């Protein structure tokens, strides 16, 4: 945020911004998309203990700059890789520069066989007799990949047959997974998402179902605009799709990809019991 006191000619601008690091990991393809806004790069440790800090476009902190789009970098990670996200308080101090702090963090993470708790303890230990000069936050994630039989994906034509085909293929896949109890809500979610893709984009439409701790339904289209939920009036014929999806799923959202967007919704594998 930038503020200025117009009544005080000697008043200087006060600029406040927030740095950010954003990562999306796909356990199906083992790819990770990362973008940053003035934040230190993540540390990535492969299963053999080799540590790299990937070279990412730095971007400007959130709230500062001219609205230049942030550039994401996509990389493939071996299964069992360690991803470390942290604040600059972990690597920077009054007595040591950032390069030294990054080297110390890398050294602490070179034992990927240790538990995440042990690695966190090693990484957050300060130098002897030195108190941290800033808040410290560290998030460690170990990547996993999904078995191919837990994933089903299709490419749909951009015409009115897509909705019927999507419903049929989703219902058939749920039967193969023994999840017939989720057929009604899932096919309705699929219908709404595919209908929105047909209405607001051109080109092929992607549909993917993922069975892991939850059932995830993803629909890809080439329109980069994110959908917005609105409350339809009683006389409106449209506008209830996302509201229905929100009611039928445990959560839903959207993410950008290189040539469009993905809208996704998650459902519990078993109905909850009050």
mmCIF file of C-alpha atoms in Angstrom:
data_model
loop_
_atom_site.group_PDB
_atom_site.id
_atom_site.type_symbol
_atom_site.label_atom_id
_atom_site.label_comp_id
_atom_site.label_asym_id
_atom_site.label_seq_id
_atom_site.Cartn_x
_atom_site.Cartn_y
_atom_site.Cartn_z
ATOM 1 C CA UNK A 1 0.000 0.000 0.000
ATOM 2 C CA UNK A 2 1.252 3.505 -0.761
ATOM 3 C CA UNK A 3 0.022 6.468 1.258
ATOM 4 C CA UNK A 4 0.650 10.227 0.989
ATOM 5 C CA UNK A 5 -0.417 13.140 3.168
ATOM 6 C CA UNK A 6 -1.497 15.816 0.678
ATOM 7 C CA UNK A 7 -1.484 18.547 3.380
ATOM 8 C CA UNK A 8 2.170 17.949 4.240
ATOM 9 C CA UNK A 9 4.549 18.739 1.361
ATOM 10 C CA UNK A 10 7.453 17.212 3.282
ATOM 11 C CA UNK A 11 5.623 13.941 3.799
ATOM 12 C CA UNK A 12 7.230 11.032 1.963
ATOM 13 C CA UNK A 13 5.535 8.001 0.504
ATOM 14 C CA UNK A 14 5.161 5.005 2.750
ATOM 15 C CA UNK A 15 5.222 1.843 0.692
ATOM 16 C CA UNK A 16 4.229 -1.498 2.116
ATOM 17 C CA UNK A 17 4.255 -4.781 0.242
ATOM 18 C CA UNK A 18 4.334 -8.484 0.906
ATOM 19 C CA UNK A 19 6.566 -11.055 -0.718
ATOM 20 C CA UNK A 20 5.057 -14.348 -1.789
ATOM 21 C CA UNK A 21 6.115 -17.739 -3.090
ATOM 22 C CA UNK A 22 3.410 -19.870 -4.717
ATOM 23 C CA UNK A 23 3.828 -23.512 -5.747
ATOM 24 C CA UNK A 24 1.435 -26.064 -7.225
ATOM 25 C CA UNK A 25 2.527 -29.715 -7.329
ATOM 26 C CA UNK A 26 0.774 -32.251 -9.550
ATOM 27 C CA UNK A 27 1.218 -35.799 -8.141
ATOM 28 C CA UNK A 28 0.005 -37.291 -11.429
ATOM 29 C CA UNK A 29 2.704 -35.789 -13.669
ATOM 30 C CA UNK A 30 5.197 -35.012 -10.843
ATOM 31 C CA UNK A 31 5.491 -31.443 -12.130
ATOM 32 C CA UNK A 32 5.695 -28.417 -9.873
ATOM 33 C CA UNK A 33 4.828 -24.894 -11.035
ATOM 34 C CA UNK A 34 6.432 -22.128 -8.971
ATOM 35 C CA UNK A 35 6.159 -18.350 -9.108
ATOM 36 C CA UNK A 36 7.485 -15.739 -6.710
ATOM 37 C CA UNK A 37 6.849 -12.122 -5.895
ATOM 38 C CA UNK A 38 10.089 -10.785 -4.445
ATOM 39 C CA UNK A 39 10.426 -13.829 -2.184
ATOM 40 C CA UNK A 40 13.519 -16.043 -1.732
ATOM 41 C CA UNK A 41 13.461 -19.121 -3.989
ATOM 42 C CA UNK A 42 12.538 -22.496 -2.499
ATOM 43 C CA UNK A 43 15.103 -25.147 -1.706
ATOM 44 C CA UNK A 44 14.582 -28.404 -3.587
ATOM 45 C CA UNK A 45 16.321 -31.543 -2.358
ATOM 46 C CA UNK A 46 16.390 -34.653 -4.539
ATOM 47 C CA UNK A 47 16.225 -38.172 -3.007
ATOM 48 C CA UNK A 48 20.043 -38.353 -3.051
ATOM 49 C CA UNK A 49 20.378 -35.237 -0.903
ATOM 50 C CA UNK A 50 21.454 -32.761 -3.596
ATOM 51 C CA UNK A 51 20.088 -29.283 -2.898
ATOM 52 C CA UNK A 52 19.282 -26.603 -5.478
ATOM 53 C CA UNK A 53 17.704 -23.180 -5.262
ATOM 54 C CA UNK A 54 16.011 -22.897 -8.676
ATOM 55 C CA UNK A 55 16.557 -19.755 -10.716
ATOM 56 C CA UNK A 56 13.092 -18.181 -10.830
ATOM 57 C CA UNK A 57 11.989 -14.776 -12.126
ATOM 58 C CA UNK A 58 11.938 -12.667 -8.968
ATOM 59 C CA UNK A 59 8.850 -10.533 -9.625
ATOM 60 C CA UNK A 60 7.915 -7.566 -7.465
ATOM 61 C CA UNK A 61 6.369 -7.882 -3.996
ATOM 62 C CA UNK A 62 2.581 -7.926 -3.877
ATOM 63 C CA UNK A 63 1.149 -4.419 -3.667
ATOM 64 C CA UNK A 64 4.164 -2.839 -5.374
ATOM 65 C CA UNK A 65 4.805 -2.343 -9.068
ATOM 66 C CA UNK A 66 2.824 -1.812 -12.220
ATOM 67 C CA UNK A 67 0.821 -5.013 -12.347
ATOM 68 C CA UNK A 68 3.309 -6.891 -14.519
ATOM 69 C CA UNK A 69 2.231 -10.563 -14.696
ATOM 70 C CA UNK A 70 4.233 -13.005 -12.638
ATOM 71 C CA UNK A 71 6.026 -15.721 -14.558
ATOM 72 C CA UNK A 72 5.784 -19.318 -13.337
ATOM 73 C CA UNK A 73 8.455 -21.937 -13.945
ATOM 74 C CA UNK A 74 7.466 -25.589 -14.285
ATOM 75 C CA UNK A 75 9.835 -28.394 -13.337
ATOM 76 C CA UNK A 76 9.583 -32.134 -12.917
ATOM 77 C CA UNK A 77 10.505 -33.506 -9.484
ATOM 78 C CA UNK A 78 11.576 -37.083 -8.751
ATOM 79 C CA UNK A 79 9.302 -38.885 -6.328
ATOM 80 C CA UNK A 80 10.495 -38.354 -2.773
ATOM 81 C CA UNK A 81 11.899 -34.882 -3.435
ATOM 82 C CA UNK A 82 11.845 -32.365 -0.594
ATOM 83 C CA UNK A 83 10.460 -28.880 -1.173
ATOM 84 C CA UNK A 84 11.365 -26.228 1.422
ATOM 85 C CA UNK A 85 9.427 -22.948 1.543
ATOM 86 C CA UNK A 86 10.612 -20.379 4.071
ATOM 87 C CA UNK A 87 10.640 -16.725 5.064
ATOM 88 C CA UNK A 88 13.768 -14.611 4.771
ATOM 89 C CA UNK A 89 14.139 -14.558 8.547
ATOM 90 C CA UNK A 90 15.487 -18.106 8.267
ATOM 91 C CA UNK A 91 18.386 -17.176 5.981
ATOM 92 C CA UNK A 92 19.125 -13.522 6.742
ATOM 93 C CA UNK A 93 20.506 -11.862 9.863
ATOM 94 C CA UNK A 94 22.367 -8.715 10.824
ATOM 95 C CA UNK A 95 25.658 -10.597 11.008
ATOM 96 C CA UNK A 96 25.399 -12.904 7.982
ATOM 97 C CA UNK A 97 24.326 -12.300 4.404
ATOM 98 C CA UNK A 98 21.644 -14.244 2.552
ATOM 99 C CA UNK A 99 24.112 -16.405 0.647
ATOM 100 C CA UNK A 100 25.558 -17.718 3.895
ATOM 101 C CA UNK A 101 22.070 -18.342 5.236
ATOM 102 C CA UNK A 102 21.040 -20.268 2.122
ATOM 103 C CA UNK A 103 24.195 -22.397 2.392
ATOM 104 C CA UNK A 104 23.403 -23.145 6.046
ATOM 105 C CA UNK A 105 19.822 -24.114 5.116
ATOM 106 C CA UNK A 106 21.042 -26.359 2.301
ATOM 107 C CA UNK A 107 23.447 -28.106 4.659
ATOM 108 C CA UNK A 108 20.649 -28.745 7.161
ATOM 109 C CA UNK A 109 18.458 -30.342 4.477
ATOM 110 C CA UNK A 110 21.020 -32.738 3.007
ATOM 111 C CA UNK A 111 19.658 -35.713 4.953
ATOM 112 C CA UNK A 112 16.395 -36.398 3.067
ATOM 113 C CA UNK A 113 15.932 -39.743 4.825
ATOM 114 C CA UNK A 114 15.278 -37.925 8.112
ATOM 115 C CA UNK A 115 11.716 -37.153 9.129
ATOM 116 C CA UNK A 116 10.261 -33.768 8.266
ATOM 117 C CA UNK A 117 10.174 -32.876 11.971
ATOM 118 C CA UNK A 118 13.897 -33.637 12.349
ATOM 119 C CA UNK A 119 14.747 -31.616 9.265
ATOM 120 C CA UNK A 120 12.681 -28.680 10.521
ATOM 121 C CA UNK A 121 14.540 -28.744 13.818
ATOM 122 C CA UNK A 122 17.925 -28.825 12.090
ATOM 123 C CA UNK A 123 17.005 -26.038 9.684
ATOM 124 C CA UNK A 124 15.522 -23.655 12.264
ATOM 125 C CA UNK A 125 18.321 -23.905 14.799
ATOM 126 C CA UNK A 126 19.954 -20.480 15.020
ATOM 127 C CA UNK A 127 23.663 -19.907 15.224
ATOM 128 C CA UNK A 128 25.037 -20.267 18.773
ATOM 129 C CA UNK A 129 24.334 -17.202 20.865
ATOM 130 C CA UNK A 130 22.388 -15.501 18.060
ATOM 131 C CA UNK A 131 18.709 -14.663 18.346
ATOM 132 C CA UNK A 132 16.686 -14.505 15.131
ATOM 133 C CA UNK A 133 16.248 -10.934 13.830
ATOM 134 C CA UNK A 134 12.979 -11.653 12.063
ATOM 135 C CA UNK A 135 10.039 -14.026 12.175
ATOM 136 C CA UNK A 136 10.871 -17.505 10.903
ATOM 137 C CA UNK A 137 8.510 -19.770 9.029
ATOM 138 C CA UNK A 138 9.515 -23.039 7.363
ATOM 139 C CA UNK A 139 7.273 -25.413 5.410
ATOM 140 C CA UNK A 140 8.664 -28.765 4.267
ATOM 141 C CA UNK A 141 6.845 -30.959 1.757
ATOM 142 C CA UNK A 142 7.894 -34.392 0.511
ATOM 143 C CA UNK A 143 6.522 -35.211 -2.922
ATOM 144 C CA UNK A 144 4.695 -38.386 -3.827
ATOM 145 C CA UNK A 145 3.230 -39.636 -7.088
ATOM 146 C CA UNK A 146 -0.097 -41.350 -7.702
ATOM 147 C CA UNK A 147 -0.505 -44.790 -9.249
ATOM 148 C CA UNK A 148 -1.849 -44.544 -12.819
ATOM 149 C CA UNK A 149 -4.901 -46.603 -11.881
ATOM 150 C CA UNK A 150 -6.007 -43.794 -9.541
ATOM 151 C CA UNK A 151 -6.248 -41.292 -12.390
ATOM 152 C CA UNK A 152 -8.585 -41.103 -15.380
ATOM 153 C CA UNK A 153 -8.446 -38.346 -17.990
ATOM 154 C CA UNK A 154 -10.212 -37.554 -21.244
ATOM 155 C CA UNK A 155 -10.220 -34.869 -23.944
ATOM 156 C CA UNK A 156 -13.710 -33.721 -24.890
ATOM 157 C CA UNK A 157 -14.850 -32.001 -28.101
ATOM 158 C CA UNK A 158 -16.000 -28.412 -27.874
ATOM 159 C CA UNK A 159 -19.635 -29.147 -28.734
ATOM 160 C CA UNK A 160 -22.858 -30.075 -26.980
ATOM 161 C CA UNK A 161 -22.012 -33.798 -26.957
ATOM 162 C CA UNK A 162 -19.257 -33.061 -24.443
ATOM 163 C CA UNK A 163 -21.563 -32.831 -21.414
ATOM 164 C CA UNK A 164 -23.301 -36.151 -22.065
ATOM 165 C CA UNK A 165 -19.977 -37.880 -22.808
ATOM 166 C CA UNK A 166 -18.376 -36.446 -19.680
ATOM 167 C CA UNK A 167 -21.217 -37.636 -17.449
ATOM 168 C CA UNK A 168 -21.107 -41.139 -18.961
ATOM 169 C CA UNK A 169 -17.319 -41.514 -18.653
ATOM 170 C CA UNK A 170 -17.267 -40.162 -15.093
ATOM 171 C CA UNK A 171 -20.046 -42.547 -13.994
ATOM 172 C CA UNK A 172 -18.277 -45.518 -15.609
ATOM 173 C CA UNK A 173 -14.985 -44.645 -13.906
ATOM 174 C CA UNK A 174 -16.598 -44.281 -10.487
ATOM 175 C CA UNK A 175 -18.115 -47.749 -10.904
ATOM 176 C CA UNK A 176 -14.669 -49.174 -11.692
ATOM 177 C CA UNK A 177 -13.312 -47.545 -8.532
ATOM 178 C CA UNK A 178 -16.205 -48.826 -6.424
ATOM 179 C CA UNK A 179 -17.424 -45.280 -5.753
ATOM 180 C CA UNK A 180 -20.966 -45.635 -7.061
ATOM 181 C CA UNK A 181 -22.221 -43.692 -4.031
ATOM 182 C CA UNK A 182 -20.554 -40.572 -5.468
ATOM 183 C CA UNK A 183 -22.052 -40.898 -8.939
ATOM 184 C CA UNK A 184 -24.947 -38.441 -8.566
ATOM 185 C CA UNK A 185 -23.036 -35.478 -7.069
ATOM 186 C CA UNK A 186 -19.950 -36.097 -9.221
ATOM 187 C CA UNK A 187 -21.801 -36.270 -12.530
ATOM 188 C CA UNK A 188 -23.648 -33.086 -11.621
ATOM 189 C CA UNK A 189 -20.364 -31.344 -10.830
ATOM 190 C CA UNK A 190 -18.895 -32.619 -14.109
ATOM 191 C CA UNK A 191 -21.946 -31.378 -16.024
ATOM 192 C CA UNK A 192 -21.731 -27.886 -14.564
ATOM 193 C CA UNK A 193 -17.975 -27.535 -15.081
ATOM 194 C CA UNK A 194 -18.038 -28.829 -18.650
ATOM 195 C CA UNK A 195 -21.050 -26.631 -19.468
ATOM 196 C CA UNK A 196 -19.171 -23.566 -18.189
ATOM 197 C CA UNK A 197 -16.134 -24.525 -20.276
ATOM 198 C CA UNK A 198 -18.305 -24.854 -23.383
ATOM 199 C CA UNK A 199 -19.986 -21.535 -22.724
ATOM 200 C CA UNK A 200 -16.905 -19.439 -22.005
ATOM 201 C CA UNK A 201 -14.041 -20.964 -23.995
ATOM 202 C CA UNK A 202 -13.085 -22.406 -27.346
ATOM 203 C CA UNK A 203 -10.995 -25.431 -28.202
ATOM 204 C CA UNK A 204 -10.804 -28.860 -26.572
ATOM 205 C CA UNK A 205 -11.868 -29.451 -22.971
ATOM 206 C CA UNK A 206 -9.983 -31.690 -20.565
ATOM 207 C CA UNK A 207 -11.606 -33.780 -17.831
ATOM 208 C CA UNK A 208 -9.640 -35.561 -15.122
ATOM 209 C CA UNK A 209 -10.755 -37.588 -12.093
ATOM 210 C CA UNK A 210 -8.248 -38.340 -9.327
ATOM 211 C CA UNK A 211 -8.822 -40.767 -6.473
ATOM 212 C CA UNK A 212 -6.555 -40.163 -3.473
ATOM 213 C CA UNK A 213 -7.585 -39.090 0.038
ATOM 214 C CA UNK A 214 -10.519 -37.395 -1.680
ATOM 215 C CA UNK A 215 -12.074 -37.560 -5.120
ATOM 216 C CA UNK A 216 -10.942 -34.626 -7.257
ATOM 217 C CA UNK A 217 -12.688 -33.585 -10.453
ATOM 218 C CA UNK A 218 -10.772 -31.231 -12.756
ATOM 219 C CA UNK A 219 -11.947 -29.549 -15.959
ATOM 220 C CA UNK A 220 -9.489 -27.708 -18.200
ATOM 221 C CA UNK A 221 -10.375 -25.059 -20.777
ATOM 222 C CA UNK A 222 -8.523 -22.411 -22.771
ATOM 223 C CA UNK A 223 -10.136 -19.359 -21.165
ATOM 224 C CA UNK A 224 -7.725 -17.720 -18.716
ATOM 225 C CA UNK A 225 -10.460 -15.845 -16.812
ATOM 226 C CA UNK A 226 -11.358 -17.321 -13.422
ATOM 227 C CA UNK A 227 -15.043 -18.075 -12.761
ATOM 228 C CA UNK A 228 -16.885 -16.054 -10.125
ATOM 229 C CA UNK A 229 -19.743 -17.296 -8.015
ATOM 230 C CA UNK A 230 -22.842 -15.160 -7.999
ATOM 231 C CA UNK A 231 -26.218 -15.486 -6.340
ATOM 232 C CA UNK A 232 -28.852 -15.937 -9.027
ATOM 233 C CA UNK A 233 -32.257 -14.344 -8.565
ATOM 234 C CA UNK A 234 -35.395 -16.484 -8.502
ATOM 235 C CA UNK A 235 -36.232 -15.552 -12.090
ATOM 236 C CA UNK A 236 -32.706 -16.076 -13.497
ATOM 237 C CA UNK A 237 -32.276 -19.020 -15.852
ATOM 238 C CA UNK A 238 -28.491 -19.196 -15.367
ATOM 239 C CA UNK A 239 -25.910 -18.422 -12.704
ATOM 240 C CA UNK A 240 -26.421 -21.304 -10.259
ATOM 241 C CA UNK A 241 -23.670 -23.645 -11.482
ATOM 242 C CA UNK A 242 -20.850 -22.639 -9.148
ATOM 243 C CA UNK A 243 -23.276 -22.330 -6.244
ATOM 244 C CA UNK A 244 -24.318 -25.967 -6.795
ATOM 245 C CA UNK A 245 -20.686 -27.056 -7.049
ATOM 246 C CA UNK A 246 -19.911 -25.318 -3.744
ATOM 247 C CA UNK A 247 -22.818 -27.160 -2.080
ATOM 248 C CA UNK A 248 -21.892 -30.570 -3.505
ATOM 249 C CA UNK A 249 -18.135 -30.455 -2.863
ATOM 250 C CA UNK A 250 -15.989 -30.088 0.238
ATOM 251 C CA UNK A 251 -14.105 -27.300 -1.538
ATOM 252 C CA UNK A 252 -13.479 -26.020 -5.055
ATOM 253 C CA UNK A 253 -11.175 -23.597 -6.809
ATOM 254 C CA UNK A 254 -9.299 -22.663 -9.934
ATOM 255 C CA UNK A 255 -5.670 -22.451 -10.994
ATOM 256 C CA UNK A 256 -3.910 -21.054 -14.038
ATOM 257 C CA UNK A 257 -1.980 -23.268 -16.433
ATOM 258 C CA UNK A 258 0.217 -22.347 -19.377
ATOM 259 C CA UNK A 259 -2.574 -22.330 -21.964
ATOM 260 C CA UNK A 260 -5.733 -21.791 -19.927
ATOM 261 C CA UNK A 261 -7.093 -22.707 -16.521
ATOM 262 C CA UNK A 262 -8.287 -25.665 -14.469
ATOM 263 C CA UNK A 263 -11.414 -25.541 -12.322
ATOM 264 C CA UNK A 264 -11.475 -28.292 -9.712
ATOM 265 C CA UNK A 265 -13.768 -29.635 -6.998
ATOM 266 C CA UNK A 266 -13.137 -32.163 -4.235
ATOM 267 C CA UNK A 267 -15.522 -34.620 -2.604
ATOM 268 C CA UNK A 268 -15.056 -36.946 0.367
ATOM 269 C CA UNK A 269 -14.722 -40.593 -0.632
ATOM 270 C CA UNK A 270 -17.309 -41.596 1.961
ATOM 271 C CA UNK A 271 -20.308 -39.547 3.077
ATOM 272 C CA UNK A 272 -19.835 -37.880 6.432
ATOM 273 C CA UNK A 273 -21.986 -38.952 9.349
ATOM 274 C CA UNK A 274 -23.315 -36.267 11.622
#
